[in-house]
């Protein structure tokens, strides 16, 4: 039986709810673990990325990012502009999210008196379809041991968004991985936070499973070779 794998954060793309990545991009991405092999950064660019990631000001972050992209384009004339923009924006977004995640979790521990467990463990969820086995892997931001809930942290760049449809899917997958029925999503914009509670939605989860089945069928038909 053929085995396929996708990350929990890509499930919404795989089933067509969000469109950050196509089915083909999700499948082919695992063939190359380095998403940006054509981009080499120097110490100056690395320092500016760190500065943009660490500043609490969104405006300052955006300003550094804009300057950094222009500088990187000049230093790497052989690399397409959109590739450089994607690399810089994604790197800053990921780094910024990780920094804020740690701060927010520590604040929740202190202000809400919550026992929040964090680790770097990779959790899995397995599906057996006719065409192939599908394994989904993902890391949670935290586990609220006090209330027995998943804790997910999101850093917003432009405004508060609530729980997006693709984030609901991510929460459903995480809850299923840990056999839990409730989750909390904390979003931070600038220096403010909003807390949203979420409960397992059986109807949505059934749609996720059907969408994953369609994804597996698509991949197996288009890429018939064994992984």
PDB file of C-alpha atoms in Angstrom:
ATOM      1  CA  UNK A   1       0.000   0.000   0.000  1.00  0.00           C
ATOM      2  CA  UNK A   2       1.288   3.427  -0.916  1.00  0.00           C
ATOM      3  CA  UNK A   3       2.015   5.890   1.916  1.00  0.00           C
ATOM      4  CA  UNK A   4       1.453   9.652   1.654  1.00  0.00           C
ATOM      5  CA  UNK A   5       2.211  12.414   4.156  1.00  0.00           C
ATOM      6  CA  UNK A   6       1.145  16.029   4.617  1.00  0.00           C
ATOM      7  CA  UNK A   7       1.578  18.559   7.392  1.00  0.00           C
ATOM      8  CA  UNK A   8      -1.459  19.513   9.474  1.00  0.00           C
ATOM      9  CA  UNK A   9      -1.048  23.156   8.432  1.00  0.00           C
ATOM     10  CA  UNK A  10      -1.526  22.147   4.782  1.00  0.00           C
ATOM     11  CA  UNK A  11      -4.745  20.143   5.207  1.00  0.00           C
ATOM     12  CA  UNK A  12      -6.987  23.129   4.409  1.00  0.00           C
ATOM     13  CA  UNK A  13      -5.060  23.641   1.158  1.00  0.00           C
ATOM     14  CA  UNK A  14      -5.185  19.934   0.345  1.00  0.00           C
ATOM     15  CA  UNK A  15      -8.982  19.852   0.591  1.00  0.00           C
ATOM     16  CA  UNK A  16      -9.496  23.153  -1.248  1.00  0.00           C
ATOM     17  CA  UNK A  17     -10.716  25.329   1.636  1.00  0.00           C
ATOM     18  CA  UNK A  18      -7.725  27.658   1.419  1.00  0.00           C
ATOM     19  CA  UNK A  19      -5.528  28.313  -1.591  1.00  0.00           C
ATOM     20  CA  UNK A  20      -2.062  29.152  -0.292  1.00  0.00           C
ATOM     21  CA  UNK A  21      -0.729  25.958  -1.893  1.00  0.00           C
ATOM     22  CA  UNK A  22      -2.095  23.715  -4.640  1.00  0.00           C
ATOM     23  CA  UNK A  23      -2.451  19.944  -4.321  1.00  0.00           C
ATOM     24  CA  UNK A  24       0.552  19.547  -6.601  1.00  0.00           C
ATOM     25  CA  UNK A  25       2.682  21.931  -4.541  1.00  0.00           C
ATOM     26  CA  UNK A  26       1.791  20.097  -1.333  1.00  0.00           C
ATOM     27  CA  UNK A  27       2.696  16.717  -2.798  1.00  0.00           C
ATOM     28  CA  UNK A  28       5.867  17.864  -4.559  1.00  0.00           C
ATOM     29  CA  UNK A  29       7.150  19.927  -1.604  1.00  0.00           C
ATOM     30  CA  UNK A  30       8.246  16.803   0.266  1.00  0.00           C
ATOM     31  CA  UNK A  31      10.627  15.993  -2.574  1.00  0.00           C
ATOM     32  CA  UNK A  32      12.731  19.017  -1.609  1.00  0.00           C
ATOM     33  CA  UNK A  33      12.976  19.890   2.091  1.00  0.00           C
ATOM     34  CA  UNK A  34      14.571  23.251   1.264  1.00  0.00           C
ATOM     35  CA  UNK A  35      11.767  25.417  -0.083  1.00  0.00           C
ATOM     36  CA  UNK A  36      14.152  28.140  -1.280  1.00  0.00           C
ATOM     37  CA  UNK A  37      17.290  26.409  -2.634  1.00  0.00           C
ATOM     38  CA  UNK A  38      17.924  29.325  -5.002  1.00  0.00           C
ATOM     39  CA  UNK A  39      18.271  31.895  -2.222  1.00  0.00           C
ATOM     40  CA  UNK A  40      21.455  32.474  -0.240  1.00  0.00           C
ATOM     41  CA  UNK A  41      21.421  35.217   2.407  1.00  0.00           C
ATOM     42  CA  UNK A  42      24.328  37.083   3.959  1.00  0.00           C
ATOM     43  CA  UNK A  43      24.789  38.258   7.554  1.00  0.00           C
ATOM     44  CA  UNK A  44      23.291  41.687   6.852  1.00  0.00           C
ATOM     45  CA  UNK A  45      20.031  40.239   5.535  1.00  0.00           C
ATOM     46  CA  UNK A  46      19.917  37.699   8.355  1.00  0.00           C
ATOM     47  CA  UNK A  47      20.298  40.476  10.953  1.00  0.00           C
ATOM     48  CA  UNK A  48      17.508  42.529   9.382  1.00  0.00           C
ATOM     49  CA  UNK A  49      15.195  39.511   9.324  1.00  0.00           C
ATOM     50  CA  UNK A  50      15.828  39.022  13.031  1.00  0.00           C
ATOM     51  CA  UNK A  51      15.188  42.721  13.702  1.00  0.00           C
ATOM     52  CA  UNK A  52      11.878  42.628  11.808  1.00  0.00           C
ATOM     53  CA  UNK A  53      10.858  39.472  13.648  1.00  0.00           C
ATOM     54  CA  UNK A  54      11.619  40.826  17.110  1.00  0.00           C
ATOM     55  CA  UNK A  55      10.149  44.336  16.945  1.00  0.00           C
ATOM     56  CA  UNK A  56       6.733  44.658  18.654  1.00  0.00           C
ATOM     57  CA  UNK A  57       5.683  47.330  16.128  1.00  0.00           C
ATOM     58  CA  UNK A  58       3.865  46.116  13.017  1.00  0.00           C
ATOM     59  CA  UNK A  59       4.697  49.354  11.185  1.00  0.00           C
ATOM     60  CA  UNK A  60       8.398  48.965  11.935  1.00  0.00           C
ATOM     61  CA  UNK A  61       8.272  45.324  10.869  1.00  0.00           C
ATOM     62  CA  UNK A  62       6.640  46.266   7.560  1.00  0.00           C
ATOM     63  CA  UNK A  63       9.187  49.037   6.981  1.00  0.00           C
ATOM     64  CA  UNK A  64      12.147  46.734   7.613  1.00  0.00           C
ATOM     65  CA  UNK A  65      10.593  44.063   5.414  1.00  0.00           C
ATOM     66  CA  UNK A  66      10.141  46.500   2.506  1.00  0.00           C
ATOM     67  CA  UNK A  67      13.732  47.745   2.775  1.00  0.00           C
ATOM     68  CA  UNK A  68      15.040  44.212   3.131  1.00  0.00           C
ATOM     69  CA  UNK A  69      13.268  42.976   0.008  1.00  0.00           C
ATOM     70  CA  UNK A  70      14.702  45.850  -2.050  1.00  0.00           C
ATOM     71  CA  UNK A  71      18.208  45.157  -0.733  1.00  0.00           C
ATOM     72  CA  UNK A  72      17.927  41.418  -1.358  1.00  0.00           C
ATOM     73  CA  UNK A  73      16.733  41.986  -4.936  1.00  0.00           C
ATOM     74  CA  UNK A  74      19.866  44.047  -5.628  1.00  0.00           C
ATOM     75  CA  UNK A  75      22.151  41.434  -4.063  1.00  0.00           C
ATOM     76  CA  UNK A  76      20.532  38.511  -5.902  1.00  0.00           C
ATOM     77  CA  UNK A  77      19.821  39.709  -9.471  1.00  0.00           C
ATOM     78  CA  UNK A  78      19.624  36.149 -10.789  1.00  0.00           C
ATOM     79  CA  UNK A  79      16.735  35.225  -8.482  1.00  0.00           C
ATOM     80  CA  UNK A  80      13.182  36.129  -9.477  1.00  0.00           C
ATOM     81  CA  UNK A  81      11.738  39.035  -7.515  1.00  0.00           C
ATOM     82  CA  UNK A  82       8.624  37.133  -6.431  1.00  0.00           C
ATOM     83  CA  UNK A  83      10.805  34.355  -5.006  1.00  0.00           C
ATOM     84  CA  UNK A  84      12.754  36.852  -2.899  1.00  0.00           C
ATOM     85  CA  UNK A  85       9.565  38.522  -1.695  1.00  0.00           C
ATOM     86  CA  UNK A  86       8.046  35.166  -0.769  1.00  0.00           C
ATOM     87  CA  UNK A  87      11.198  34.093   1.080  1.00  0.00           C
ATOM     88  CA  UNK A  88      11.532  37.303   3.109  1.00  0.00           C
ATOM     89  CA  UNK A  89       7.847  37.541   4.015  1.00  0.00           C
ATOM     90  CA  UNK A  90       7.546  33.882   4.955  1.00  0.00           C
ATOM     91  CA  UNK A  91      10.757  33.872   7.012  1.00  0.00           C
ATOM     92  CA  UNK A  92       9.739  36.961   8.973  1.00  0.00           C
ATOM     93  CA  UNK A  93       6.203  35.648   9.463  1.00  0.00           C
ATOM     94  CA  UNK A  94       7.387  32.284  10.808  1.00  0.00           C
ATOM     95  CA  UNK A  95      10.062  33.793  13.057  1.00  0.00           C
ATOM     96  CA  UNK A  96       7.705  36.466  14.347  1.00  0.00           C
ATOM     97  CA  UNK A  97       5.040  33.882  15.077  1.00  0.00           C
ATOM     98  CA  UNK A  98       7.432  31.719  17.076  1.00  0.00           C
ATOM     99  CA  UNK A  99       8.665  34.668  19.147  1.00  0.00           C
ATOM    100  CA  UNK A 100       5.142  35.868  19.959  1.00  0.00           C
ATOM    101  CA  UNK A 101       3.960  32.324  20.628  1.00  0.00           C
ATOM    102  CA  UNK A 102       6.408  31.904  23.492  1.00  0.00           C
ATOM    103  CA  UNK A 103       5.544  35.322  24.949  1.00  0.00           C
ATOM    104  CA  UNK A 104       1.790  34.753  24.781  1.00  0.00           C
ATOM    105  CA  UNK A 105       1.970  31.308  26.355  1.00  0.00           C
ATOM    106  CA  UNK A 106       4.084  32.637  29.220  1.00  0.00           C
ATOM    107  CA  UNK A 107       1.622  35.504  29.745  1.00  0.00           C
ATOM    108  CA  UNK A 108      -1.303  33.056  29.866  1.00  0.00           C
ATOM    109  CA  UNK A 109       0.506  30.979  32.442  1.00  0.00           C
ATOM    110  CA  UNK A 110       0.945  34.028  34.643  1.00  0.00           C
ATOM    111  CA  UNK A 111      -2.298  35.968  34.128  1.00  0.00           C
ATOM    112  CA  UNK A 112      -4.761  33.062  33.746  1.00  0.00           C
ATOM    113  CA  UNK A 113      -2.910  30.693  36.074  1.00  0.00           C
ATOM    114  CA  UNK A 114      -3.030  27.969  33.428  1.00  0.00           C
ATOM    115  CA  UNK A 115      -0.875  24.862  33.354  1.00  0.00           C
ATOM    116  CA  UNK A 116       0.228  24.989  29.715  1.00  0.00           C
ATOM    117  CA  UNK A 117       2.456  22.248  28.378  1.00  0.00           C
ATOM    118  CA  UNK A 118       4.702  22.974  25.410  1.00  0.00           C
ATOM    119  CA  UNK A 119       7.032  20.614  23.596  1.00  0.00           C
ATOM    120  CA  UNK A 120       8.480  19.977  20.178  1.00  0.00           C
ATOM    121  CA  UNK A 121       6.688  16.663  19.764  1.00  0.00           C
ATOM    122  CA  UNK A 122       5.292  15.743  16.369  1.00  0.00           C
ATOM    123  CA  UNK A 123       1.787  14.249  16.600  1.00  0.00           C
ATOM    124  CA  UNK A 124       0.242  12.064  13.903  1.00  0.00           C
ATOM    125  CA  UNK A 125      -3.163  11.188  12.523  1.00  0.00           C
ATOM    126  CA  UNK A 126      -3.511   8.215  10.178  1.00  0.00           C
ATOM    127  CA  UNK A 127      -6.098   7.479   7.505  1.00  0.00           C
ATOM    128  CA  UNK A 128      -6.509   4.344   5.411  1.00  0.00           C
ATOM    129  CA  UNK A 129      -8.012   5.040   2.010  1.00  0.00           C
ATOM    130  CA  UNK A 130      -8.465   2.662  -0.905  1.00  0.00           C
ATOM    131  CA  UNK A 131      -5.666   4.226  -2.954  1.00  0.00           C
ATOM    132  CA  UNK A 132      -3.144   4.881  -0.177  1.00  0.00           C
ATOM    133  CA  UNK A 133      -2.500   5.402   3.501  1.00  0.00           C
ATOM    134  CA  UNK A 134      -2.313   9.044   4.526  1.00  0.00           C
ATOM    135  CA  UNK A 135      -0.377  10.273   7.552  1.00  0.00           C
ATOM    136  CA  UNK A 136      -0.857  13.814   8.828  1.00  0.00           C
ATOM    137  CA  UNK A 137       1.777  15.260  11.147  1.00  0.00           C
ATOM    138  CA  UNK A 138       1.782  18.430  13.183  1.00  0.00           C
ATOM    139  CA  UNK A 139       3.070  20.231  16.261  1.00  0.00           C
ATOM    140  CA  UNK A 140       0.707  22.037  18.609  1.00  0.00           C
ATOM    141  CA  UNK A 141       1.578  25.399  20.146  1.00  0.00           C
ATOM    142  CA  UNK A 142       0.502  24.278  23.578  1.00  0.00           C
ATOM    143  CA  UNK A 143      -1.734  22.010  25.642  1.00  0.00           C
ATOM    144  CA  UNK A 144      -3.885  23.644  28.310  1.00  0.00           C
ATOM    145  CA  UNK A 145      -3.703  20.950  30.979  1.00  0.00           C
ATOM    146  CA  UNK A 146      -5.933  22.972  33.311  1.00  0.00           C
ATOM    147  CA  UNK A 147      -8.906  22.823  30.931  1.00  0.00           C
ATOM    148  CA  UNK A 148      -7.798  19.889  28.749  1.00  0.00           C
ATOM    149  CA  UNK A 149      -7.763  21.928  25.532  1.00  0.00           C
ATOM    150  CA  UNK A 150      -5.538  22.543  22.546  1.00  0.00           C
ATOM    151  CA  UNK A 151      -3.918  25.991  22.565  1.00  0.00           C
ATOM    152  CA  UNK A 152      -3.174  27.641  19.227  1.00  0.00           C
ATOM    153  CA  UNK A 153      -1.484  31.049  18.892  1.00  0.00           C
ATOM    154  CA  UNK A 154      -1.733  33.293  15.819  1.00  0.00           C
ATOM    155  CA  UNK A 155       0.168  36.543  15.222  1.00  0.00           C
ATOM    156  CA  UNK A 156      -1.763  38.904  12.918  1.00  0.00           C
ATOM    157  CA  UNK A 157      -0.037  41.409  10.633  1.00  0.00           C
ATOM    158  CA  UNK A 158      -2.994  43.605   9.600  1.00  0.00           C
ATOM    159  CA  UNK A 159      -6.016  43.137  11.893  1.00  0.00           C
ATOM    160  CA  UNK A 160      -7.868  40.694  14.136  1.00  0.00           C
ATOM    161  CA  UNK A 161      -9.451  37.930  12.066  1.00  0.00           C
ATOM    162  CA  UNK A 162     -11.168  35.628  14.546  1.00  0.00           C
ATOM    163  CA  UNK A 163     -10.894  31.936  13.730  1.00  0.00           C
ATOM    164  CA  UNK A 164     -10.543  31.543   9.960  1.00  0.00           C
ATOM    165  CA  UNK A 165     -12.100  28.566   8.167  1.00  0.00           C
ATOM    166  CA  UNK A 166      -8.687  27.047   7.464  1.00  0.00           C
ATOM    167  CA  UNK A 167      -7.753  27.497  11.129  1.00  0.00           C
ATOM    168  CA  UNK A 168     -10.887  25.598  12.163  1.00  0.00           C
ATOM    169  CA  UNK A 169      -9.655  22.716  10.027  1.00  0.00           C
ATOM    170  CA  UNK A 170      -6.234  22.864  11.665  1.00  0.00           C
ATOM    171  CA  UNK A 171      -7.856  22.792  15.113  1.00  0.00           C
ATOM    172  CA  UNK A 172     -10.043  19.825  14.142  1.00  0.00           C
ATOM    173  CA  UNK A 173      -6.958  17.875  13.077  1.00  0.00           C
ATOM    174  CA  UNK A 174      -5.045  18.747  16.253  1.00  0.00           C
ATOM    175  CA  UNK A 175      -7.986  17.809  18.478  1.00  0.00           C
ATOM    176  CA  UNK A 176      -8.359  14.471  16.714  1.00  0.00           C
ATOM    177  CA  UNK A 177      -4.632  13.798  17.109  1.00  0.00           C
ATOM    178  CA  UNK A 178      -4.862  14.252  20.873  1.00  0.00           C
ATOM    179  CA  UNK A 179      -8.408  12.916  21.279  1.00  0.00           C
ATOM    180  CA  UNK A 180      -9.700  16.232  22.641  1.00  0.00           C
ATOM    181  CA  UNK A 181     -12.931  18.102  21.927  1.00  0.00           C
ATOM    182  CA  UNK A 182     -12.065  21.712  22.775  1.00  0.00           C
ATOM    183  CA  UNK A 183      -9.468  24.276  21.743  1.00  0.00           C
ATOM    184  CA  UNK A 184      -8.511  27.888  22.391  1.00  0.00           C
ATOM    185  CA  UNK A 185      -7.149  30.171  19.689  1.00  0.00           C
ATOM    186  CA  UNK A 186      -5.314  33.287  20.845  1.00  0.00           C
ATOM    187  CA  UNK A 187      -4.638  35.949  18.235  1.00  0.00           C
ATOM    188  CA  UNK A 188      -2.299  38.893  18.791  1.00  0.00           C
ATOM    189  CA  UNK A 189      -2.302  42.089  16.765  1.00  0.00           C
ATOM    190  CA  UNK A 190       0.161  44.804  17.760  1.00  0.00           C
ATOM    191  CA  UNK A 191       0.139  44.577  21.580  1.00  0.00           C
ATOM    192  CA  UNK A 192      -3.469  43.408  21.963  1.00  0.00           C
ATOM    193  CA  UNK A 193      -4.886  39.902  22.207  1.00  0.00           C
ATOM    194  CA  UNK A 194      -8.235  38.239  21.623  1.00  0.00           C
ATOM    195  CA  UNK A 195      -9.138  34.790  22.880  1.00  0.00           C
ATOM    196  CA  UNK A 196     -11.549  32.527  20.986  1.00  0.00           C
ATOM    197  CA  UNK A 197     -12.972  29.216  22.188  1.00  0.00           C
ATOM    198  CA  UNK A 198     -13.630  26.386  19.748  1.00  0.00           C
ATOM    199  CA  UNK A 199     -15.418  23.040  20.080  1.00  0.00           C
ATOM    200  CA  UNK A 200     -15.229  19.957  17.883  1.00  0.00           C
ATOM    201  CA  UNK A 201     -17.554  20.128  14.874  1.00  0.00           C
ATOM    202  CA  UNK A 202     -18.439  16.578  13.703  1.00  0.00           C
ATOM    203  CA  UNK A 203     -19.963  17.818  10.439  1.00  0.00           C
ATOM    204  CA  UNK A 204     -16.834  19.764   9.544  1.00  0.00           C
ATOM    205  CA  UNK A 205     -14.598  16.847  10.455  1.00  0.00           C
ATOM    206  CA  UNK A 206     -16.571  14.531   8.141  1.00  0.00           C
ATOM    207  CA  UNK A 207     -16.053  17.054   5.321  1.00  0.00           C
ATOM    208  CA  UNK A 208     -12.332  17.109   6.091  1.00  0.00           C
ATOM    209  CA  UNK A 209     -12.118  13.333   5.756  1.00  0.00           C
ATOM    210  CA  UNK A 210     -13.954  13.421   2.411  1.00  0.00           C
ATOM    211  CA  UNK A 211     -11.646  16.192   1.227  1.00  0.00           C
ATOM    212  CA  UNK A 212      -8.580  14.195   2.216  1.00  0.00           C
ATOM    213  CA  UNK A 213      -9.921  11.218   0.303  1.00  0.00           C
ATOM    214  CA  UNK A 214     -10.265  13.412  -2.793  1.00  0.00           C
ATOM    215  CA  UNK A 215      -6.695  14.661  -2.264  1.00  0.00           C
ATOM    216  CA  UNK A 216      -5.347  11.112  -2.079  1.00  0.00           C
ATOM    217  CA  UNK A 217      -7.251  10.088  -5.210  1.00  0.00           C
ATOM    218  CA  UNK A 218      -5.912  13.139  -7.070  1.00  0.00           C
ATOM    219  CA  UNK A 219      -2.302  12.484  -6.075  1.00  0.00           C
ATOM    220  CA  UNK A 220      -2.427   8.777  -6.862  1.00  0.00           C
ATOM    221  CA  UNK A 221      -3.931   9.396 -10.297  1.00  0.00           C
ATOM    222  CA  UNK A 222      -1.547  12.196 -11.275  1.00  0.00           C
ATOM    223  CA  UNK A 223       1.573  10.735  -9.647  1.00  0.00           C
ATOM    224  CA  UNK A 224       1.157   6.965  -9.979  1.00  0.00           C
ATOM    225  CA  UNK A 225       4.749   6.168  -9.008  1.00  0.00           C
ATOM    226  CA  UNK A 226       5.351   4.847  -5.509  1.00  0.00           C
ATOM    227  CA  UNK A 227       6.854   7.261  -2.955  1.00  0.00           C
TER     228      UNK A 227
END
